[in-house]
Amino acid sequence: MVETYTTWIHHGESFDFGSTRHHPRQPIVAPETEGLEDDMADMLGDMLRASSGNAPIIEGSTTPNYSNITDLNDKLARLIRDANLPLYPGCKDFSRLSFVMKLLNNKLVTNSTDKAFNMNLDLVKKALPVGETLPSSFYEVKRYMEDLGFGYTTIDACPNHCVLYRGPLESAKSCPKCNESRYIPGKQNNVAQKKARYFPLKDRLQRLYMTKEDAKDMRWHKDLRVDDDTLRHPADGKTWKRFDEEHNWFSADPRNVRLALLSDGFNPFGNMSNSYSMWPVVLTPYNLPPWKCMTEPYFILVVLIPGEKSPGNNIHVYLEPLIEMLRELWEDGVSTYDAH
């Protein structure tokens, strides 16, 4: 691919994409945050849009008025409140939420313990002026991770990739196939030898419809794709068209999400630990045009498999919870706000 080839003019689209590509998301923020330099504005923008259906509009503006945050759900109301709350009286650089997020980022980058985080948090609280608004413990801080959709669940796994300890095996102490111990020998408190991490899918799929530009582009494969028997996108392929014929109830609404699953391994620590690898499982929505669906912001991490060796053919063991989530969405679906 030529490095300078950044405009997709050879795939049937016109040279001028209008608003499809080049307009960044415009964050919607509560009026109280105006003048407060807060990095959380962009993060909250998508969530606010999804709740803007009943929000009154400020006169002369297209921005919903969120001065009465009690009209929003409790989770979003807490986030807006803390994004508007200065770190201490007169602070213009940080809100309570933005400072906590930066502390969490430092914790992850430095791989520090919860105890170290609590010690640093306590020290910072004592150093700040009277009236500071920092949480008092890491336990309280973790609530933000859940409210912002950063949470995940862990499931113990056999170190030889045989089974997940869930369902009827939830209380098992060794693998029924290879007899390998579930826990690290000699460790107290039953520390599992291997844990797989699962990230929420439904909420992140719904977020694709929280901004007008993304919600519009989720219909691209039907409304804007050039259909002239040239293969430029999976929607041009025979498999896609055969699927539409067999499941016409699904294809009748172009907003229904088409997902591709991909996985590969990488060494997160470079040469420092060549024996350790990580195997992420990622989904990407094929509703979007090519210049979006294959870019990092639209890769949805759903499973993270750690270990020294590749799961190989046993990767299906780790995909079981994901398949259950996808089956639930296929059979029951979920109603979603459409900003477009």
mmCIF file of C-alpha atoms in Angstrom:
data_model
loop_
_atom_site.group_PDB
_atom_site.id
_atom_site.type_symbol
_atom_site.label_atom_id
_atom_site.label_comp_id
_atom_site.label_asym_id
_atom_site.label_seq_id
_atom_site.Cartn_x
_atom_site.Cartn_y
_atom_site.Cartn_z
ATOM 1 C CA MET A 1 0.000 0.000 0.000
ATOM 2 C CA VAL A 2 1.462 3.371 -1.008
ATOM 3 C CA GLU A 3 1.926 5.491 2.119
ATOM 4 C CA THR A 4 0.417 8.563 0.487
ATOM 5 C CA TYR A 5 -2.728 6.671 -0.535
ATOM 6 C CA THR A 6 -5.060 8.131 2.081
ATOM 7 C CA THR A 7 -8.144 9.005 0.043
ATOM 8 C CA TRP A 8 -10.257 6.065 -1.130
ATOM 9 C CA ILE A 9 -10.971 7.342 -4.645
ATOM 10 C CA HIS A 10 -10.404 3.968 -6.333
ATOM 11 C CA HIS A 11 -13.196 2.112 -4.555
ATOM 12 C CA GLY A 12 -16.203 3.734 -6.167
ATOM 13 C CA GLU A 13 -16.515 6.717 -3.839
ATOM 14 C CA SER A 14 -16.311 10.291 -5.021
ATOM 15 C CA PHE A 15 -13.216 12.349 -4.263
ATOM 16 C CA ASP A 16 -15.207 14.729 -2.041
ATOM 17 C CA PHE A 17 -16.515 12.733 0.893
ATOM 18 C CA GLY A 18 -18.351 15.661 2.435
ATOM 19 C CA SER A 19 -19.108 14.980 6.061
ATOM 20 C CA THR A 20 -18.428 11.258 5.865
ATOM 21 C CA ARG A 21 -14.728 11.338 6.758
ATOM 22 C CA HIS A 22 -13.198 14.546 7.855
ATOM 23 C CA HIS A 23 -15.456 15.939 10.529
ATOM 24 C CA PRO A 24 -14.227 15.011 14.007
ATOM 25 C CA ARG A 25 -16.699 14.348 16.751
ATOM 26 C CA GLN A 26 -17.908 17.517 18.389
ATOM 27 C CA PRO A 27 -18.262 16.906 22.117
ATOM 28 C CA ILE A 28 -21.451 17.914 23.845
ATOM 29 C CA VAL A 29 -20.722 19.238 27.302
ATOM 30 C CA ALA A 30 -22.881 20.607 30.049
ATOM 31 C CA PRO A 31 -22.948 24.434 30.239
ATOM 32 C CA GLU A 32 -21.152 24.361 33.582
ATOM 33 C CA THR A 33 -17.988 22.925 31.982
ATOM 34 C CA GLU A 34 -17.480 25.883 29.657
ATOM 35 C CA GLY A 35 -14.092 27.373 30.438
ATOM 36 C CA LEU A 36 -13.003 24.301 32.404
ATOM 37 C CA GLU A 37 -10.196 22.556 30.504
ATOM 38 C CA ASP A 38 -11.373 18.997 30.872
ATOM 39 C CA ASP A 39 -10.174 16.043 28.820
ATOM 40 C CA MET A 40 -13.274 14.118 29.835
ATOM 41 C CA ALA A 41 -15.518 16.208 27.574
ATOM 42 C CA ASP A 42 -14.820 14.049 24.513
ATOM 43 C CA MET A 43 -15.330 10.834 26.446
ATOM 44 C CA LEU A 44 -18.685 11.976 27.799
ATOM 45 C CA GLY A 45 -19.825 13.427 24.489
ATOM 46 C CA ASP A 46 -21.047 10.146 23.033
ATOM 47 C CA MET A 47 -22.820 9.152 26.233
ATOM 48 C CA LEU A 48 -24.556 12.520 26.428
ATOM 49 C CA ARG A 49 -25.835 12.283 22.888
ATOM 50 C CA ALA A 50 -27.547 9.019 23.641
ATOM 51 C CA SER A 51 -29.451 10.666 26.483
ATOM 52 C CA SER A 52 -30.275 13.867 24.614
ATOM 53 C CA GLY A 53 -33.649 12.775 23.327
ATOM 54 C CA ASN A 54 -35.622 14.496 26.094
ATOM 55 C CA ALA A 55 -33.093 17.162 27.019
ATOM 56 C CA PRO A 56 -34.198 20.779 26.438
ATOM 57 C CA ILE A 57 -32.188 22.759 23.885
ATOM 58 C CA ILE A 58 -30.426 25.965 24.884
ATOM 59 C CA GLU A 59 -31.945 28.875 22.971
ATOM 60 C CA GLY A 60 -29.913 29.671 19.859
ATOM 61 C CA SER A 61 -27.871 26.479 20.142
ATOM 62 C CA THR A 62 -28.062 22.820 19.165
ATOM 63 C CA THR A 63 -26.546 21.759 22.479
ATOM 64 C CA PRO A 64 -28.870 20.035 24.958
ATOM 65 C CA ASN A 65 -29.161 21.739 28.323
ATOM 66 C CA TYR A 66 -27.948 19.382 31.028
ATOM 67 C CA SER A 67 -28.124 21.844 33.886
ATOM 68 C CA ASN A 68 -30.697 19.593 35.509
ATOM 69 C CA ILE A 69 -28.747 16.351 35.626
ATOM 70 C CA THR A 70 -31.513 14.631 37.595
ATOM 71 C CA ASP A 71 -33.264 14.129 34.239
ATOM 72 C CA LEU A 72 -30.517 11.699 33.210
ATOM 73 C CA ASN A 73 -29.859 8.180 34.445
ATOM 74 C CA ASP A 74 -27.880 7.873 37.673
ATOM 75 C CA LYS A 75 -24.678 6.633 36.053
ATOM 76 C CA LEU A 76 -24.510 9.415 33.493
ATOM 77 C CA ALA A 77 -25.602 12.011 36.038
ATOM 78 C CA ARG A 78 -22.680 11.060 38.312
ATOM 79 C CA LEU A 79 -20.211 11.346 35.446
ATOM 80 C CA ILE A 80 -21.498 14.749 34.366
ATOM 81 C CA ARG A 81 -21.480 16.003 37.935
ATOM 82 C CA ASP A 82 -17.891 14.907 38.519
ATOM 83 C CA ALA A 83 -16.758 16.190 35.111
ATOM 84 C CA ASN A 84 -18.133 19.587 36.143
ATOM 85 C CA LEU A 85 -16.663 19.491 39.652
ATOM 86 C CA PRO A 86 -13.242 21.226 39.952
ATOM 87 C CA LEU A 87 -10.513 19.241 41.664
ATOM 88 C CA TYR A 88 -10.378 21.989 44.283
ATOM 89 C CA PRO A 89 -11.953 25.450 44.518
ATOM 90 C CA GLY A 90 -10.615 27.642 41.723
ATOM 91 C CA CYS A 91 -8.896 24.809 39.803
ATOM 92 C CA LYS A 92 -9.043 25.377 36.036
ATOM 93 C CA ASP A 93 -6.889 22.475 34.828
ATOM 94 C CA PHE A 94 -8.608 19.410 36.259
ATOM 95 C CA SER A 95 -12.046 18.256 37.202
ATOM 96 C CA ARG A 96 -12.578 15.493 39.733
ATOM 97 C CA LEU A 97 -13.227 12.994 36.946
ATOM 98 C CA SER A 98 -10.340 13.985 34.670
ATOM 99 C CA PHE A 99 -7.786 13.869 37.507
ATOM 100 C CA VAL A 100 -8.974 10.449 38.653
ATOM 101 C CA MET A 101 -8.723 9.144 35.072
ATOM 102 C CA LYS A 102 -5.141 10.419 34.826
ATOM 103 C CA LEU A 103 -4.271 8.713 38.110
ATOM 104 C CA LEU A 104 -5.742 5.466 36.801
ATOM 105 C CA ASN A 105 -3.747 5.780 33.591
ATOM 106 C CA ASN A 106 -0.543 6.246 35.602
ATOM 107 C CA LYS A 107 -1.405 3.174 37.653
ATOM 108 C CA LEU A 108 -1.814 1.056 34.535
ATOM 109 C CA VAL A 109 1.299 2.367 32.790
ATOM 110 C CA THR A 110 3.510 1.794 35.840
ATOM 111 C CA ASN A 111 1.785 -1.469 36.827
ATOM 112 C CA SER A 112 1.535 -0.247 40.414
ATOM 113 C CA THR A 113 -0.468 -2.078 43.048
ATOM 114 C CA ASP A 114 -3.768 -1.056 44.585
ATOM 115 C CA LYS A 115 -1.915 -0.387 47.831
ATOM 116 C CA ALA A 116 0.497 2.003 46.071
ATOM 117 C CA PHE A 117 -2.429 3.756 44.412
ATOM 118 C CA ASN A 118 -4.158 4.254 47.761
ATOM 119 C CA MET A 119 -0.959 5.616 49.310
ATOM 120 C CA ASN A 120 -0.444 8.090 46.461
ATOM 121 C CA LEU A 121 -4.092 9.082 46.539
ATOM 122 C CA ASP A 122 -3.910 9.779 50.265
ATOM 123 C CA LEU A 123 -0.731 11.839 49.809
ATOM 124 C CA VAL A 124 -2.238 13.934 47.006
ATOM 125 C CA LYS A 125 -5.393 14.573 49.037
ATOM 126 C CA LYS A 126 -3.292 15.934 51.897
ATOM 127 C CA ALA A 127 -1.281 18.147 49.535
ATOM 128 C CA LEU A 128 -4.311 19.732 47.852
ATOM 129 C CA PRO A 129 -6.001 22.856 49.242
ATOM 130 C CA VAL A 130 -9.005 22.735 51.535
ATOM 131 C CA GLY A 131 -12.131 21.725 49.633
ATOM 132 C CA GLU A 132 -10.457 19.127 47.401
ATOM 133 C CA THR A 133 -12.854 16.626 45.836
ATOM 134 C CA LEU A 134 -10.705 13.512 45.309
ATOM 135 C CA PRO A 135 -12.162 10.098 46.200
ATOM 136 C CA SER A 136 -10.783 8.573 49.363
ATOM 137 C CA SER A 137 -9.809 5.105 48.073
ATOM 138 C CA PHE A 138 -9.172 2.972 45.016
ATOM 139 C CA TYR A 139 -12.378 1.085 45.802
ATOM 140 C CA GLU A 140 -14.336 4.291 45.204
ATOM 141 C CA VAL A 141 -12.313 5.099 42.070
ATOM 142 C CA LYS A 142 -13.162 1.760 40.438
ATOM 143 C CA ARG A 143 -16.764 2.895 40.156
ATOM 144 C CA TYR A 144 -15.707 5.268 37.369
ATOM 145 C CA MET A 145 -14.276 2.403 35.350
ATOM 146 C CA GLU A 146 -17.623 0.645 35.426
ATOM 147 C CA ASP A 147 -19.619 3.814 34.701
ATOM 148 C CA LEU A 148 -17.457 4.594 31.655
ATOM 149 C CA GLY A 149 -17.666 1.038 30.324
ATOM 150 C CA PHE A 150 -14.043 0.131 31.076
ATOM 151 C CA GLY A 151 -14.922 -2.856 33.209
ATOM 152 C CA TYR A 152 -14.372 -6.491 32.394
ATOM 153 C CA THR A 153 -15.000 -9.903 33.885
ATOM 154 C CA THR A 154 -12.416 -12.619 34.450
ATOM 155 C CA ILE A 155 -12.889 -16.364 34.078
ATOM 156 C CA ASP A 156 -10.336 -18.891 35.300
ATOM 157 C CA ALA A 157 -9.004 -21.192 32.580
ATOM 158 C CA CYS A 158 -6.982 -24.369 32.381
ATOM 159 C CA PRO A 159 -3.316 -23.458 31.715
ATOM 160 C CA ASN A 160 -3.364 -26.029 28.886
ATOM 161 C CA HIS A 161 -6.388 -24.360 27.216
ATOM 162 C CA CYS A 162 -8.680 -27.309 27.907
ATOM 163 C CA VAL A 163 -11.662 -25.686 29.658
ATOM 164 C CA LEU A 164 -13.006 -22.556 31.269
ATOM 165 C CA TYR A 165 -14.053 -22.828 34.885
ATOM 166 C CA ARG A 166 -17.615 -21.695 34.414
ATOM 167 C CA GLY A 167 -21.057 -23.251 34.552
ATOM 168 C CA PRO A 168 -20.808 -26.811 35.934
ATOM 169 C CA LEU A 169 -17.005 -26.410 36.316
ATOM 170 C CA GLU A 170 -17.180 -23.147 38.266
ATOM 171 C CA SER A 171 -16.157 -24.784 41.558
ATOM 172 C CA ALA A 172 -13.731 -27.360 40.078
ATOM 173 C CA LYS A 173 -10.156 -27.297 41.398
ATOM 174 C CA SER A 174 -8.485 -29.176 38.549
ATOM 175 C CA CYS A 175 -9.028 -29.682 34.842
ATOM 176 C CA PRO A 176 -11.307 -32.666 34.061
ATOM 177 C CA LYS A 177 -9.364 -33.328 30.825
ATOM 178 C CA CYS A 178 -5.672 -33.007 31.744
ATOM 179 C CA ASN A 179 -5.891 -33.013 35.591
ATOM 180 C CA GLU A 180 -3.781 -29.827 35.755
ATOM 181 C CA SER A 181 -4.393 -27.834 38.923
ATOM 182 C CA ARG A 182 -6.585 -24.764 38.515
ATOM 183 C CA TYR A 183 -4.520 -22.812 41.041
ATOM 184 C CA ILE A 184 -0.824 -21.977 41.338
ATOM 185 C CA PRO A 185 0.731 -24.572 43.675
ATOM 186 C CA GLY A 186 1.885 -23.156 47.014
ATOM 187 C CA LYS A 187 -0.016 -19.876 46.622
ATOM 188 C CA GLN A 188 -2.467 -18.821 49.266
ATOM 189 C CA ASN A 189 -5.969 -17.561 48.480
ATOM 190 C CA ASN A 190 -6.257 -19.854 45.432
ATOM 191 C CA VAL A 191 -4.605 -17.781 42.699
ATOM 192 C CA ALA A 192 -5.581 -19.158 39.284
ATOM 193 C CA GLN A 193 -2.803 -20.182 36.895
ATOM 194 C CA LYS A 194 -4.605 -18.578 33.946
ATOM 195 C CA LYS A 195 -7.386 -16.005 33.654
ATOM 196 C CA ALA A 196 -9.181 -14.917 30.494
ATOM 197 C CA ARG A 197 -10.703 -11.435 30.437
ATOM 198 C CA TYR A 198 -14.010 -10.615 28.780
ATOM 199 C CA PHE A 199 -15.033 -7.087 27.859
ATOM 200 C CA PRO A 200 -18.655 -5.928 27.463
ATOM 201 C CA LEU A 201 -19.943 -5.986 23.906
ATOM 202 C CA LYS A 202 -23.519 -4.698 23.950
ATOM 203 C CA ASP A 203 -22.756 -1.220 25.310
ATOM 204 C CA ARG A 204 -19.965 -0.634 22.809
ATOM 205 C CA LEU A 205 -22.137 -1.704 19.900
ATOM 206 C CA GLN A 206 -24.779 0.746 21.095
ATOM 207 C CA ARG A 207 -22.191 3.520 21.192
ATOM 208 C CA LEU A 208 -21.789 3.197 17.425
ATOM 209 C CA TYR A 209 -25.210 4.843 17.188
ATOM 210 C CA MET A 210 -24.617 7.599 19.743
ATOM 211 C CA THR A 211 -23.070 10.075 17.284
ATOM 212 C CA LYS A 212 -24.828 11.167 14.115
ATOM 213 C CA GLU A 213 -21.861 10.604 11.817
ATOM 214 C CA ASP A 214 -21.177 7.081 13.068
ATOM 215 C CA ALA A 215 -24.881 6.190 13.098
ATOM 216 C CA LYS A 216 -25.173 7.401 9.505
ATOM 217 C CA ASP A 217 -22.082 5.462 8.437
ATOM 218 C CA MET A 218 -23.492 2.285 9.980
ATOM 219 C CA ARG A 219 -25.945 2.375 7.040
ATOM 220 C CA TRP A 220 -23.172 2.973 4.488
ATOM 221 C CA HIS A 221 -23.153 -0.609 3.208
ATOM 222 C CA LYS A 222 -26.770 -0.162 2.102
ATOM 223 C CA ASP A 223 -27.250 3.553 1.397
ATOM 224 C CA LEU A 224 -23.924 4.800 0.036
ATOM 225 C CA ARG A 225 -22.014 1.757 -1.225
ATOM 226 C CA VAL A 226 -21.511 1.712 -4.991
ATOM 227 C CA ASP A 227 -23.118 -1.515 -6.239
ATOM 228 C CA ASP A 228 -21.670 -2.199 -9.712
ATOM 229 C CA ASP A 229 -20.462 -5.813 -9.425
ATOM 230 C CA THR A 230 -16.988 -4.691 -8.354
ATOM 231 C CA LEU A 231 -15.599 -6.164 -5.129
ATOM 232 C CA ARG A 232 -14.588 -3.294 -2.843
ATOM 233 C CA HIS A 233 -16.218 -4.280 0.451
ATOM 234 C CA PRO A 234 -17.532 -7.500 2.034
ATOM 235 C CA ALA A 235 -21.057 -6.292 1.150
ATOM 236 C CA ASP A 236 -20.117 -6.786 -2.522
ATOM 237 C CA GLY A 237 -19.336 -10.466 -1.979
ATOM 238 C CA LYS A 238 -21.516 -13.476 -2.698
ATOM 239 C CA THR A 239 -21.437 -14.635 0.929
ATOM 240 C CA TRP A 240 -22.926 -11.346 2.173
ATOM 241 C CA LYS A 241 -25.656 -11.428 -0.488
ATOM 242 C CA ARG A 242 -26.489 -15.072 0.196
ATOM 243 C CA PHE A 243 -26.753 -14.300 3.910
ATOM 244 C CA ASP A 244 -29.195 -11.453 3.133
ATOM 245 C CA GLU A 245 -31.372 -13.825 1.122
ATOM 246 C CA GLU A 246 -31.449 -16.452 3.861
ATOM 247 C CA HIS A 247 -32.079 -13.959 6.680
ATOM 248 C CA ASN A 248 -34.140 -11.238 5.029
ATOM 249 C CA TRP A 249 -35.685 -10.262 8.378
ATOM 250 C CA PHE A 250 -32.179 -9.233 9.505
ATOM 251 C CA SER A 251 -31.091 -7.534 6.303
ATOM 252 C CA ALA A 252 -34.346 -5.532 6.108
ATOM 253 C CA ASP A 253 -32.879 -3.020 8.572
ATOM 254 C CA PRO A 254 -29.394 -1.900 7.416
ATOM 255 C CA ARG A 255 -28.612 -0.731 10.956
ATOM 256 C CA ASN A 256 -28.351 -4.306 12.202
ATOM 257 C CA VAL A 257 -24.684 -4.869 12.966
ATOM 258 C CA ARG A 258 -22.445 -7.089 10.809
ATOM 259 C CA LEU A 259 -19.338 -8.158 12.709
ATOM 260 C CA ALA A 260 -16.033 -9.689 11.646
ATOM 261 C CA LEU A 261 -13.945 -11.580 14.212
ATOM 262 C CA LEU A 262 -10.150 -11.533 14.150
ATOM 263 C CA SER A 263 -7.354 -12.601 16.464
ATOM 264 C CA ASP A 264 -3.578 -12.674 16.590
ATOM 265 C CA GLY A 265 -0.852 -12.949 19.201
ATOM 266 C CA PHE A 266 1.707 -10.406 20.296
ATOM 267 C CA ASN A 267 4.411 -10.041 22.924
ATOM 268 C CA PRO A 268 3.416 -7.097 25.130
ATOM 269 C CA PHE A 269 6.866 -6.754 26.716
ATOM 270 C CA GLY A 270 9.150 -7.041 23.678
ATOM 271 C CA ASN A 271 12.525 -8.596 24.344
ATOM 272 C CA MET A 272 12.112 -8.394 28.114
ATOM 273 C CA SER A 273 9.929 -11.490 28.198
ATOM 274 C CA ASN A 274 9.851 -13.396 24.950
ATOM 275 C CA SER A 275 8.148 -16.353 26.604
ATOM 276 C CA TYR A 276 5.029 -14.346 27.410
ATOM 277 C CA SER A 277 2.351 -13.619 24.829
ATOM 278 C CA MET A 278 -1.122 -12.128 24.655
ATOM 279 C CA TRP A 279 -3.908 -13.232 22.348
ATOM 280 C CA PRO A 280 -6.627 -10.607 21.824
ATOM 281 C CA VAL A 281 -9.925 -11.384 20.096
ATOM 282 C CA VAL A 282 -11.325 -8.358 18.283
ATOM 283 C CA LEU A 283 -14.575 -7.567 16.484
ATOM 284 C CA THR A 284 -14.973 -4.906 13.817
ATOM 285 C CA PRO A 285 -18.304 -3.712 12.319
ATOM 286 C CA TYR A 286 -18.520 -4.240 8.557
ATOM 287 C CA ASN A 287 -21.496 -1.879 8.289
ATOM 288 C CA LEU A 288 -18.948 0.939 8.107
ATOM 289 C CA PRO A 289 -17.082 2.093 4.984
ATOM 290 C CA PRO A 290 -13.583 0.656 4.427
ATOM 291 C CA TRP A 291 -11.801 3.774 5.662
ATOM 292 C CA LYS A 292 -13.500 3.343 9.043
ATOM 293 C CA CYS A 293 -14.092 -0.333 9.731
ATOM 294 C CA MET A 294 -10.387 -1.175 9.448
ATOM 295 C CA THR A 295 -9.152 1.569 11.779
ATOM 296 C CA GLU A 296 -8.255 1.305 15.446
ATOM 297 C CA PRO A 297 -11.135 3.366 16.925
ATOM 298 C CA TYR A 298 -13.615 0.817 15.576
ATOM 299 C CA PHE A 299 -11.803 -2.321 16.726
ATOM 300 C CA ILE A 300 -13.799 -3.798 19.618
ATOM 301 C CA LEU A 301 -11.690 -5.849 22.014
ATOM 302 C CA VAL A 302 -13.880 -8.604 23.469
ATOM 303 C CA VAL A 303 -11.525 -11.316 24.794
ATOM 304 C CA LEU A 304 -7.956 -11.200 26.094
ATOM 305 C CA ILE A 305 -6.128 -14.526 26.463
ATOM 306 C CA PRO A 306 -2.788 -14.432 28.309
ATOM 307 C CA GLY A 307 -0.177 -17.154 28.310
ATOM 308 C CA GLU A 308 3.179 -18.410 27.099
ATOM 309 C CA LYS A 309 1.703 -20.425 24.248
ATOM 310 C CA SER A 310 -0.900 -19.831 21.599
ATOM 311 C CA PRO A 311 -4.311 -21.374 22.327
ATOM 312 C CA GLY A 312 -4.162 -22.780 18.785
ATOM 313 C CA ASN A 313 -7.142 -24.930 17.859
ATOM 314 C CA ASN A 314 -8.401 -24.656 21.437
ATOM 315 C CA ILE A 315 -9.212 -20.973 20.971
ATOM 316 C CA HIS A 316 -12.853 -22.074 20.683
ATOM 317 C CA VAL A 317 -12.763 -22.733 24.442
ATOM 318 C CA TYR A 318 -12.194 -19.029 25.069
ATOM 319 C CA LEU A 319 -14.798 -17.996 22.502
ATOM 320 C CA GLU A 320 -17.670 -19.780 24.269
ATOM 321 C CA PRO A 321 -18.787 -16.752 26.358
ATOM 322 C CA LEU A 322 -18.503 -14.487 23.303
ATOM 323 C CA ILE A 323 -20.585 -16.867 21.204
ATOM 324 C CA GLU A 324 -23.228 -16.846 23.926
ATOM 325 C CA MET A 325 -23.281 -13.029 23.879
ATOM 326 C CA LEU A 326 -23.576 -12.970 20.087
ATOM 327 C CA ARG A 327 -26.309 -15.601 20.129
ATOM 328 C CA GLU A 328 -28.255 -13.542 22.653
ATOM 329 C CA LEU A 329 -27.972 -10.470 20.424
ATOM 330 C CA TRP A 330 -28.974 -12.500 17.363
ATOM 331 C CA GLU A 331 -32.029 -14.072 18.982
ATOM 332 C CA ASP A 332 -33.255 -11.289 21.289
ATOM 333 C CA GLY A 333 -31.483 -8.140 20.107
ATOM 334 C CA VAL A 334 -31.360 -4.900 22.069
ATOM 335 C CA SER A 335 -33.163 -1.625 21.430
ATOM 336 C CA THR A 336 -30.714 1.193 20.731
ATOM 337 C CA TYR A 337 -30.881 4.957 20.446
ATOM 338 C CA ASP A 338 -30.084 6.127 16.895
ATOM 339 C CA ALA A 339 -28.609 9.644 16.845
ATOM 340 C CA HIS A 340 -29.009 9.877 13.054
#
